[in-house]
PDB file of C-alpha atoms and ligand atoms in Angstrom:
ATOM      1  CA  MET B  26       3.192  55.723  26.715  1.00  0.00           C
ATOM      2  CA  SER B  27      -0.395  56.847  27.369  1.00  0.00           C
ATOM      3  CA  ASN B  28      -2.960  54.730  29.221  1.00  0.00           C
ATOM      4  CA  GLN B  29      -4.916  54.413  26.004  1.00  0.00           C
ATOM      5  CA  GLU B  30      -1.923  52.880  24.219  1.00  0.00           C
ATOM      6  CA  GLU B  31      -1.199  50.505  27.107  1.00  0.00           C
ATOM      7  CA  THR B  32      -4.721  49.114  27.292  1.00  0.00           C
ATOM      8  CA  SER B  33      -5.579  49.109  23.567  1.00  0.00           C
ATOM      9  CA  THR B  34      -6.012  45.653  22.084  1.00  0.00           C
ATOM     10  CA  LYS B  35      -6.329  47.005  18.561  1.00  0.00           C
ATOM     11  CA  LEU B  36      -3.653  46.190  16.048  1.00  0.00           C
ATOM     12  CA  ARG B  37      -1.985  49.158  14.379  1.00  0.00           C
ATOM     13  CA  TYR B  38      -1.203  48.963  10.663  1.00  0.00           C
ATOM     14  CA  ALA B  39       0.731  51.773   9.046  1.00  0.00           C
ATOM     15  CA  ILE B  40       0.127  52.719   5.428  1.00  0.00           C
ATOM     16  CA  MET B  41       3.104  54.156   3.631  1.00  0.00           C
ATOM     17  CA  GLY B  42       1.557  55.915   0.631  1.00  0.00           C
ATOM     18  CA  GLY B  43       3.567  57.555  -2.126  1.00  0.00           C
ATOM     19  CA  THR B  44       4.350  57.520  -5.812  1.00  0.00           C
ATOM     20  CA  PHE B  45       7.650  55.692  -5.143  1.00  0.00           C
ATOM     21  CA  ASP B  46       9.082  56.789  -8.473  1.00  0.00           C
ATOM     22  CA  PRO B  47      11.418  55.200  -7.531  1.00  0.00           C
ATOM     23  CA  ILE B  48      11.387  53.919  -3.933  1.00  0.00           C
ATOM     24  CA  HIS B  49      14.684  54.679  -2.130  1.00  0.00           C
ATOM     25  CA  ILE B  50      16.363  54.011   1.192  1.00  0.00           C
ATOM     26  CA  GLY B  51      14.941  57.256   2.625  1.00  0.00           C
ATOM     27  CA  HIS B  52      11.422  55.777   2.320  1.00  0.00           C
ATOM     28  CA  LEU B  53      12.601  52.545   3.966  1.00  0.00           C
ATOM     29  CA  ALA B  54      14.244  54.447   6.837  1.00  0.00           C
ATOM     30  CA  VAL B  55      11.051  56.468   7.387  1.00  0.00           C
ATOM     31  CA  ALA B  56       8.965  53.289   7.490  1.00  0.00           C
ATOM     32  CA  GLU B  57      11.320  51.613   9.960  1.00  0.00           C
ATOM     33  CA  GLU B  58      11.393  54.652  12.244  1.00  0.00           C
ATOM     34  CA  VAL B  59       7.596  55.040  12.265  1.00  0.00           C
ATOM     35  CA  LYS B  60       7.110  51.313  12.787  1.00  0.00           C
ATOM     36  CA  GLN B  61       9.336  51.408  15.844  1.00  0.00           C
ATOM     37  CA  LYS B  62       8.134  54.669  17.355  1.00  0.00           C
ATOM     38  CA  LEU B  63       4.426  53.925  16.939  1.00  0.00           C
ATOM     39  CA  HIS B  64       4.684  50.175  17.623  1.00  0.00           C
ATOM     40  CA  CYS B  65       3.049  49.262  14.326  1.00  0.00           C
ATOM     41  CA  ASP B  66       2.133  45.625  13.760  1.00  0.00           C
ATOM     42  CA  ARG B  67       2.416  45.916   9.979  1.00  0.00           C
ATOM     43  CA  MET B  68       3.841  48.379   7.493  1.00  0.00           C
ATOM     44  CA  ILE B  69       1.985  48.392   4.189  1.00  0.00           C
ATOM     45  CA  PHE B  70       3.554  50.251   1.272  1.00  0.00           C
ATOM     46  CA  ILE B  71       0.981  51.439  -1.250  1.00  0.00           C
ATOM     47  CA  PRO B  72       2.383  52.812  -4.507  1.00  0.00           C
ATOM     48  CA  SER B  73      -0.151  55.296  -5.859  1.00  0.00           C
ATOM     49  CA  GLY B  74      -1.965  54.471  -9.073  1.00  0.00           C
ATOM     50  CA  ASN B  75      -3.182  57.544 -10.895  1.00  0.00           C
ATOM     51  CA  PRO B  76      -3.224  60.424  -8.408  1.00  0.00           C
ATOM     52  CA  PRO B  77      -5.363  63.354  -9.601  1.00  0.00           C
ATOM     53  CA  HIS B  78      -2.970  66.046  -8.373  1.00  0.00           C
ATOM     54  CA  LYS B  79       0.179  64.975 -10.273  1.00  0.00           C
ATOM     55  CA  LYS B  80       1.350  67.290 -13.042  1.00  0.00           C
ATOM     56  CA  ARG B  81       4.353  65.167 -14.065  1.00  0.00           C
ATOM     57  CA  VAL B  82       3.755  61.936 -16.002  1.00  0.00           C
ATOM     58  CA  LEU B  83       4.560  59.124 -13.593  1.00  0.00           C
ATOM     59  CA  THR B  84       6.481  55.988 -14.513  1.00  0.00           C
ATOM     60  CA  ASP B  85       4.147  53.087 -15.307  1.00  0.00           C
ATOM     61  CA  ALA B  86       2.527  51.910 -12.067  1.00  0.00           C
ATOM     62  CA  VAL B  87       3.636  48.316 -12.687  1.00  0.00           C
ATOM     63  CA  HIS B  88       7.324  49.358 -12.672  1.00  0.00           C
ATOM     64  CA  ARG B  89       6.813  51.385  -9.480  1.00  0.00           C
ATOM     65  CA  TYR B  90       4.992  48.506  -7.847  1.00  0.00           C
ATOM     66  CA  ILE B  91       7.672  45.933  -8.777  1.00  0.00           C
ATOM     67  CA  MET B  92      10.477  48.182  -7.491  1.00  0.00           C
ATOM     68  CA  THR B  93       8.610  48.620  -4.197  1.00  0.00           C
ATOM     69  CA  VAL B  94       8.185  44.856  -3.831  1.00  0.00           C
ATOM     70  CA  MET B  95      11.913  44.371  -4.493  1.00  0.00           C
ATOM     71  CA  ALA B  96      12.854  47.050  -1.949  1.00  0.00           C
ATOM     72  CA  VAL B  97      10.862  45.626   0.963  1.00  0.00           C
ATOM     73  CA  ASN B  98      11.483  41.964   0.147  1.00  0.00           C
ATOM     74  CA  SER B  99      14.086  41.346   2.861  1.00  0.00           C
ATOM     75  CA  ASN B 100      12.003  42.813   5.705  1.00  0.00           C
ATOM     76  CA  PRO B 101       9.362  40.417   7.104  1.00  0.00           C
ATOM     77  CA  HIS B 102       7.467  43.338   8.701  1.00  0.00           C
ATOM     78  CA  PHE B 103       7.066  45.209   5.418  1.00  0.00           C
ATOM     79  CA  GLU B 104       4.606  44.381   2.644  1.00  0.00           C
ATOM     80  CA  VAL B 105       3.282  46.004  -0.518  1.00  0.00           C
ATOM     81  CA  SER B 106      -0.321  46.375  -1.599  1.00  0.00           C
ATOM     82  CA  ASP B 107      -1.388  46.726  -5.223  1.00  0.00           C
ATOM     83  CA  ILE B 108      -4.845  48.120  -4.438  1.00  0.00           C
ATOM     84  CA  GLU B 109      -4.130  51.557  -5.901  1.00  0.00           C
ATOM     85  CA  VAL B 110      -2.165  50.241  -8.863  1.00  0.00           C
ATOM     86  CA  GLU B 111      -5.095  47.949  -9.748  1.00  0.00           C
ATOM     87  CA  ARG B 112      -7.773  50.621  -9.381  1.00  0.00           C
ATOM     88  CA  GLN B 113      -9.137  52.175 -12.575  1.00  0.00           C
ATOM     89  CA  GLY B 114      -9.369  55.968 -12.840  1.00  0.00           C
ATOM     90  CA  TYR B 115      -8.067  58.423 -10.262  1.00  0.00           C
ATOM     91  CA  THR B 116      -6.919  56.999  -6.950  1.00  0.00           C
ATOM     92  CA  TYR B 117      -7.986  58.736  -3.783  1.00  0.00           C
ATOM     93  CA  THR B 118      -6.653  57.973  -0.309  1.00  0.00           C
ATOM     94  CA  LEU B 119     -10.207  57.920   1.069  1.00  0.00           C
ATOM     95  CA  ASP B 120     -11.118  54.967  -1.190  1.00  0.00           C
ATOM     96  CA  THR B 121      -7.911  53.183  -0.200  1.00  0.00           C
ATOM     97  CA  VAL B 122      -8.538  53.605   3.520  1.00  0.00           C
ATOM     98  CA  LYS B 123     -12.148  52.424   3.168  1.00  0.00           C
ATOM     99  CA  GLN B 124     -11.026  49.386   1.182  1.00  0.00           C
ATOM    100  CA  LEU B 125      -8.397  48.485   3.797  1.00  0.00           C
ATOM    101  CA  GLN B 126     -10.881  48.935   6.644  1.00  0.00           C
ATOM    102  CA  LYS B 127     -13.180  46.458   4.930  1.00  0.00           C
ATOM    103  CA  ILE B 128     -10.324  43.974   4.530  1.00  0.00           C
ATOM    104  CA  TYR B 129      -8.924  44.246   8.067  1.00  0.00           C
ATOM    105  CA  GLY B 130     -12.055  45.040  10.109  1.00  0.00           C
ATOM    106  CA  ASP B 131     -12.655  47.056  13.264  1.00  0.00           C
ATOM    107  CA  ASN B 132      -9.826  45.569  15.266  1.00  0.00           C
ATOM    108  CA  VAL B 133      -7.207  47.403  13.218  1.00  0.00           C
ATOM    109  CA  GLU B 134      -6.267  51.068  13.525  1.00  0.00           C
ATOM    110  CA  LEU B 135      -4.948  52.435  10.229  1.00  0.00           C
ATOM    111  CA  VAL B 136      -2.282  55.125  10.318  1.00  0.00           C
ATOM    112  CA  PHE B 137      -1.415  56.910   7.076  1.00  0.00           C
ATOM    113  CA  ILE B 138       2.201  58.106   6.804  1.00  0.00           C
ATOM    114  CA  THR B 139       3.128  61.024   4.658  1.00  0.00           C
ATOM    115  CA  GLY B 140       5.516  63.964   4.506  1.00  0.00           C
ATOM    116  CA  ALA B 141       4.798  67.044   6.647  1.00  0.00           C
ATOM    117  CA  ASP B 142       4.299  69.200   3.538  1.00  0.00           C
ATOM    118  CA  ALA B 143       1.521  66.898   2.352  1.00  0.00           C
ATOM    119  CA  ILE B 144      -0.225  67.236   5.725  1.00  0.00           C
ATOM    120  CA  LEU B 145      -0.207  71.019   5.348  1.00  0.00           C
ATOM    121  CA  GLU B 146      -2.249  70.477   2.170  1.00  0.00           C
ATOM    122  CA  VAL B 147      -4.406  67.576   3.393  1.00  0.00           C
ATOM    123  CA  GLU B 148      -7.615  69.617   3.510  1.00  0.00           C
ATOM    124  CA  THR B 149      -7.437  69.932  -0.288  1.00  0.00           C
ATOM    125  CA  TRP B 150      -7.544  66.123  -0.668  1.00  0.00           C
ATOM    126  CA  TYR B 151     -10.672  64.339  -1.912  1.00  0.00           C
ATOM    127  CA  LYS B 152     -13.383  64.395   0.798  1.00  0.00           C
ATOM    128  CA  ALA B 153     -10.738  65.411   3.343  1.00  0.00           C
ATOM    129  CA  ASP B 154     -13.228  65.868   6.186  1.00  0.00           C
ATOM    130  CA  GLU B 155     -14.365  62.256   5.891  1.00  0.00           C
ATOM    131  CA  LEU B 156     -10.801  60.980   5.500  1.00  0.00           C
ATOM    132  CA  LEU B 157      -9.505  62.890   8.516  1.00  0.00           C
ATOM    133  CA  LYS B 158     -12.164  61.328  10.724  1.00  0.00           C
ATOM    134  CA  LEU B 159     -11.588  57.832   9.366  1.00  0.00           C
ATOM    135  CA  CYS B 160      -7.886  57.242   9.992  1.00  0.00           C
ATOM    136  CA  SER B 161      -4.931  58.618  11.894  1.00  0.00           C
ATOM    137  CA  PHE B 162      -2.009  60.297  10.134  1.00  0.00           C
ATOM    138  CA  VAL B 163       1.721  60.573  10.664  1.00  0.00           C
ATOM    139  CA  ALA B 164       3.434  63.740   9.487  1.00  0.00           C
ATOM    140  CA  VAL B 165       7.076  62.908   8.880  1.00  0.00           C
ATOM    141  CA  THR B 166       9.655  65.648   9.278  1.00  0.00           C
ATOM    142  CA  ARG B 167      13.391  65.647   8.890  1.00  0.00           C
ATOM    143  CA  PRO B 168      15.557  67.138  11.665  1.00  0.00           C
ATOM    144  CA  GLY B 169      15.813  70.880  11.101  1.00  0.00           C
ATOM    145  CA  TYR B 170      12.324  71.155   9.558  1.00  0.00           C
ATOM    146  CA  ASP B 171      10.617  74.335  10.788  1.00  0.00           C
ATOM    147  CA  LYS B 172       7.571  72.942  12.576  1.00  0.00           C
ATOM    148  CA  THR B 173       5.831  76.240  13.360  1.00  0.00           C
ATOM    149  CA  LYS B 174       3.309  75.982  10.514  1.00  0.00           C
ATOM    150  CA  LEU B 175       2.923  72.231  10.983  1.00  0.00           C
ATOM    151  CA  GLU B 176       2.099  72.491  14.686  1.00  0.00           C
ATOM    152  CA  GLN B 177      -0.535  75.151  14.009  1.00  0.00           C
ATOM    153  CA  LYS B 178      -2.027  72.958  11.287  1.00  0.00           C
ATOM    154  CA  LEU B 179      -2.094  69.868  13.491  1.00  0.00           C
ATOM    155  CA  GLN B 180      -3.916  71.777  16.236  1.00  0.00           C
ATOM    156  CA  SER B 181      -6.456  73.143  13.786  1.00  0.00           C
ATOM    157  CA  LEU B 182      -7.081  69.698  12.213  1.00  0.00           C
ATOM    158  CA  GLN B 183      -7.466  68.191  15.652  1.00  0.00           C
ATOM    159  CA  SER B 184     -10.050  70.708  16.819  1.00  0.00           C
ATOM    160  CA  LYS B 185     -11.916  70.786  13.477  1.00  0.00           C
ATOM    161  CA  TYR B 186     -12.115  67.050  12.739  1.00  0.00           C
ATOM    162  CA  GLY B 187     -10.920  65.363  15.956  1.00  0.00           C
ATOM    163  CA  SER B 188      -8.068  63.928  13.877  1.00  0.00           C
ATOM    164  CA  VAL B 189      -5.221  62.005  15.433  1.00  0.00           C
ATOM    165  CA  ILE B 190      -2.019  63.174  13.728  1.00  0.00           C
ATOM    166  CA  TYR B 191       1.373  62.126  15.012  1.00  0.00           C
ATOM    167  CA  SER B 192       4.426  64.160  14.114  1.00  0.00           C
ATOM    168  CA  ILE B 193       7.660  62.193  13.896  1.00  0.00           C
ATOM    169  CA  ASP B 194      11.219  63.291  13.196  1.00  0.00           C
ATOM    170  CA  VAL B 195      13.152  60.853  11.055  1.00  0.00           C
ATOM    171  CA  PRO B 196      16.903  60.728  10.391  1.00  0.00           C
ATOM    172  CA  GLY B 197      18.080  63.374   7.961  1.00  0.00           C
ATOM    173  CA  LEU B 198      18.459  61.278   4.857  1.00  0.00           C
ATOM    174  CA  ASN B 199      18.712  63.839   2.122  1.00  0.00           C
ATOM    175  CA  ILE B 200      17.493  61.533  -0.617  1.00  0.00           C
ATOM    176  CA  SER B 201      14.639  62.244  -2.989  1.00  0.00           C
ATOM    177  CA  SER B 202      13.097  60.378  -5.889  1.00  0.00           C
ATOM    178  CA  THR B 203      13.497  63.512  -8.021  1.00  0.00           C
ATOM    179  CA  ASP B 204      17.243  63.529  -7.409  1.00  0.00           C
ATOM    180  CA  ILE B 205      17.484  59.814  -8.220  1.00  0.00           C
ATOM    181  CA  ARG B 206      15.622  60.250 -11.522  1.00  0.00           C
ATOM    182  CA  GLN B 207      17.915  63.139 -12.444  1.00  0.00           C
ATOM    183  CA  ARG B 208      21.017  61.147 -11.563  1.00  0.00           C
ATOM    184  CA  VAL B 209      19.941  58.235 -13.748  1.00  0.00           C
ATOM    185  CA  ASN B 210      19.039  60.623 -16.532  1.00  0.00           C
ATOM    186  CA  GLY B 211      22.464  62.256 -16.319  1.00  0.00           C
ATOM    187  CA  GLY B 212      24.257  58.877 -16.246  1.00  0.00           C
ATOM    188  CA  ASN B 213      25.306  59.290 -12.596  1.00  0.00           C
ATOM    189  CA  SER B 214      25.465  56.605  -9.918  1.00  0.00           C
ATOM    190  CA  ILE B 215      22.525  55.811  -7.621  1.00  0.00           C
ATOM    191  CA  LYS B 216      24.412  53.098  -5.770  1.00  0.00           C
ATOM    192  CA  TYR B 217      23.530  53.018  -2.031  1.00  0.00           C
ATOM    193  CA  LEU B 218      20.638  55.447  -2.563  1.00  0.00           C
ATOM    194  CA  VAL B 219      18.288  52.642  -3.581  1.00  0.00           C
ATOM    195  CA  PRO B 220      18.456  48.913  -2.768  1.00  0.00           C
ATOM    196  CA  GLU B 221      20.741  47.075  -5.204  1.00  0.00           C
ATOM    197  CA  THR B 222      17.841  45.132  -6.745  1.00  0.00           C
ATOM    198  CA  VAL B 223      16.026  48.404  -7.482  1.00  0.00           C
ATOM    199  CA  GLU B 224      19.162  49.901  -9.028  1.00  0.00           C
ATOM    200  CA  GLN B 225      19.490  46.883 -11.321  1.00  0.00           C
ATOM    201  CA  TYR B 226      15.792  47.007 -12.232  1.00  0.00           C
ATOM    202  CA  ILE B 227      16.039  50.690 -13.200  1.00  0.00           C
ATOM    203  CA  LEU B 228      19.097  50.094 -15.377  1.00  0.00           C
ATOM    204  CA  LYS B 229      17.762  46.904 -16.968  1.00  0.00           C
ATOM    205  CA  ASN B 230      14.442  48.535 -17.892  1.00  0.00           C
ATOM    206  CA  GLY B 231      15.980  51.809 -19.019  1.00  0.00           C
ATOM    207  CA  LEU B 232      13.830  53.853 -16.620  1.00  0.00           C
ATOM    208  CA  TYR B 233      14.337  57.616 -16.240  1.00  0.00           C
ATOM    209  CA  LYS B 234      16.225  57.968 -19.529  1.00  0.00           C
ATOM    210  CA  GLU B 235      13.711  60.657 -20.475  1.00  0.00           C
ATOM    211  CA  LEU B 236      12.339  63.096 -17.890  1.00  0.00           C
TER     212      LEU B 236
HETATM  213  P1  LIG J   3       4.915  61.911  -3.483  1.00  0.00           P
HETATM  214  O1  LIG J   3       5.167  62.680  -4.727  1.00  0.00           O
HETATM  215  O2  LIG J   3       5.251  60.490  -3.468  1.00  0.00           O
HETATM  216  O3  LIG J   3       5.600  62.673  -2.263  1.00  0.00           O
HETATM  217  C1  LIG J   3       5.692  64.066  -2.045  1.00  0.00           C
HETATM  218  C2  LIG J   3       6.844  64.379  -1.098  1.00  0.00           C
HETATM  219  O4  LIG J   3       6.787  63.602   0.114  1.00  0.00           O
HETATM  220  C3  LIG J   3       8.169  64.021  -1.735  1.00  0.00           C
HETATM  221  O5  LIG J   3       9.146  64.902  -1.213  1.00  0.00           O
HETATM  222  C4  LIG J   3       8.404  62.606  -1.261  1.00  0.00           C
HETATM  223  O6  LIG J   3       9.760  62.256  -1.333  1.00  0.00           O
HETATM  224  C5  LIG J   3       7.867  62.638   0.152  1.00  0.00           C
HETATM  225  N1  LIG J   3       7.232  61.361   0.506  1.00  0.00           N
HETATM  226  C6  LIG J   3       6.599  60.484  -0.303  1.00  0.00           C
HETATM  227  N2  LIG J   3       6.059  59.477   0.382  1.00  0.00           N
HETATM  228  C7  LIG J   3       6.361  59.714   1.669  1.00  0.00           C
HETATM  229  C8  LIG J   3       6.076  59.030   2.861  1.00  0.00           C
HETATM  230  N3  LIG J   3       5.295  57.949   2.872  1.00  0.00           N
HETATM  231  N4  LIG J   3       6.579  59.542   4.011  1.00  0.00           N
HETATM  232  C9  LIG J   3       7.309  60.660   3.998  1.00  0.00           C
HETATM  233  N5  LIG J   3       7.587  61.371   2.900  1.00  0.00           N
HETATM  234  C10 LIG J   3       7.114  60.906   1.749  1.00  0.00           C
HETATM  235  O7  LIG J   3       3.413  61.841  -3.164  1.00  0.00           O
HETATM  236  P2  LIG J   3       2.261  62.842  -2.820  1.00  0.00           P
HETATM  237  O8  LIG J   3       1.675  63.247  -4.099  1.00  0.00           O
HETATM  238  O9  LIG J   3       2.576  63.884  -1.794  1.00  0.00           O
HETATM  239  O10 LIG J   3       1.322  61.765  -2.138  1.00  0.00           O
HETATM  240  C11 LIG J   3       1.677  61.075  -0.947  1.00  0.00           C
HETATM  241  C12 LIG J   3       0.496  60.187  -0.597  1.00  0.00           C
HETATM  242  O11 LIG J   3      -0.640  61.005  -0.328  1.00  0.00           O
HETATM  243  C13 LIG J   3       0.081  59.237  -1.729  1.00  0.00           C
HETATM  244  O12 LIG J   3      -0.333  58.024  -1.194  1.00  0.00           O
HETATM  245  C14 LIG J   3      -1.085  59.954  -2.379  1.00  0.00           C
HETATM  246  O13 LIG J   3      -2.021  59.084  -3.006  1.00  0.00           O
HETATM  247  C15 LIG J   3      -1.711  60.636  -1.175  1.00  0.00           C
HETATM  248  N6  LIG J   3      -2.482  61.818  -1.620  1.00  0.00           N
HETATM  249  C16 LIG J   3      -3.821  61.665  -1.779  1.00  0.00           C
HETATM  250  C17 LIG J   3      -4.589  62.725  -2.254  1.00  0.00           C
HETATM  251  C18 LIG J   3      -6.085  62.534  -2.400  1.00  0.00           C
HETATM  252  O14 LIG J   3      -6.602  61.525  -1.965  1.00  0.00           O
HETATM  253  N7  LIG J   3      -6.761  63.444  -3.027  1.00  0.00           N
HETATM  254  C19 LIG J   3      -3.968  63.951  -2.557  1.00  0.00           C
HETATM  255  C20 LIG J   3      -2.590  64.071  -2.372  1.00  0.00           C
HETATM  256  C21 LIG J   3      -1.840  62.988  -1.915  1.00  0.00           C
HETATM  257  P3  LIG J   3      10.247  61.434  -2.624  1.00  0.00           P
HETATM  258  O15 LIG J   3      10.031  62.323  -3.821  1.00  0.00           O
HETATM  259  O16 LIG J   3      11.664  61.170  -2.356  1.00  0.00           O
HETATM  260  O17 LIG J   3       9.365  60.241  -2.704  1.00  0.00           O
END
């Protein structure tokens, strides 16, 4: 642990952003791992509302939000925010981070968690230069991920914007929301890939019948 971490009195809240269409146990495992490794005081899941970069039509944000709430329900350290789901128009991470900073104040460091591939593209995000100066990031990789490009990118982001970007390996859970949607669509089981409550919600509401 660095001296800075030892003496810091700031709280650290992690933001787990994603479409969560649907949320699955891979997302939960990532959140748990990051929480532990970075000593986060809170883990806030934020299902995205209407992201500008999505080509596929997303499942209604209310369904995605409810499934996320159900998934984290049993963990007292996890919570879900509806700030992106409630926002009208396109949702940008910069607006989300600014809104959270207003809510929590200066004594909280916000750390945005996302996949390593998203970090490679982060400079294309809305007002990326401002965003990269405003909060820290965590680039999540699975074991076996070739980090050559990522490490170069992290160095360049650090020298260009002074960004703090942690890179964390998480257990190799080979689960994706795309695969889950396809399984449901094909009438195949998703048992143990999502929490049981989420599985029941998907079946009860007939989600992913059409892709
Ligand atoms: P995504 O479609 O949810 O995720 C893309 C890939 O990363 C998928 O393989 C996904 O796996 C994985 N993933 C999703 N959430 C993750 C997480 N928290 N940690 C590790 N891996 C994760 O979403 P995305 O479009 O890349 O966006 C991710 C976040 O970045 C969202 O909060 C989004 O709003 C934000 N973002 C903002 C901007 C902007 O402000 N302009 C632009 C791009 C992205 P699964 O498919 O299994 O979920």
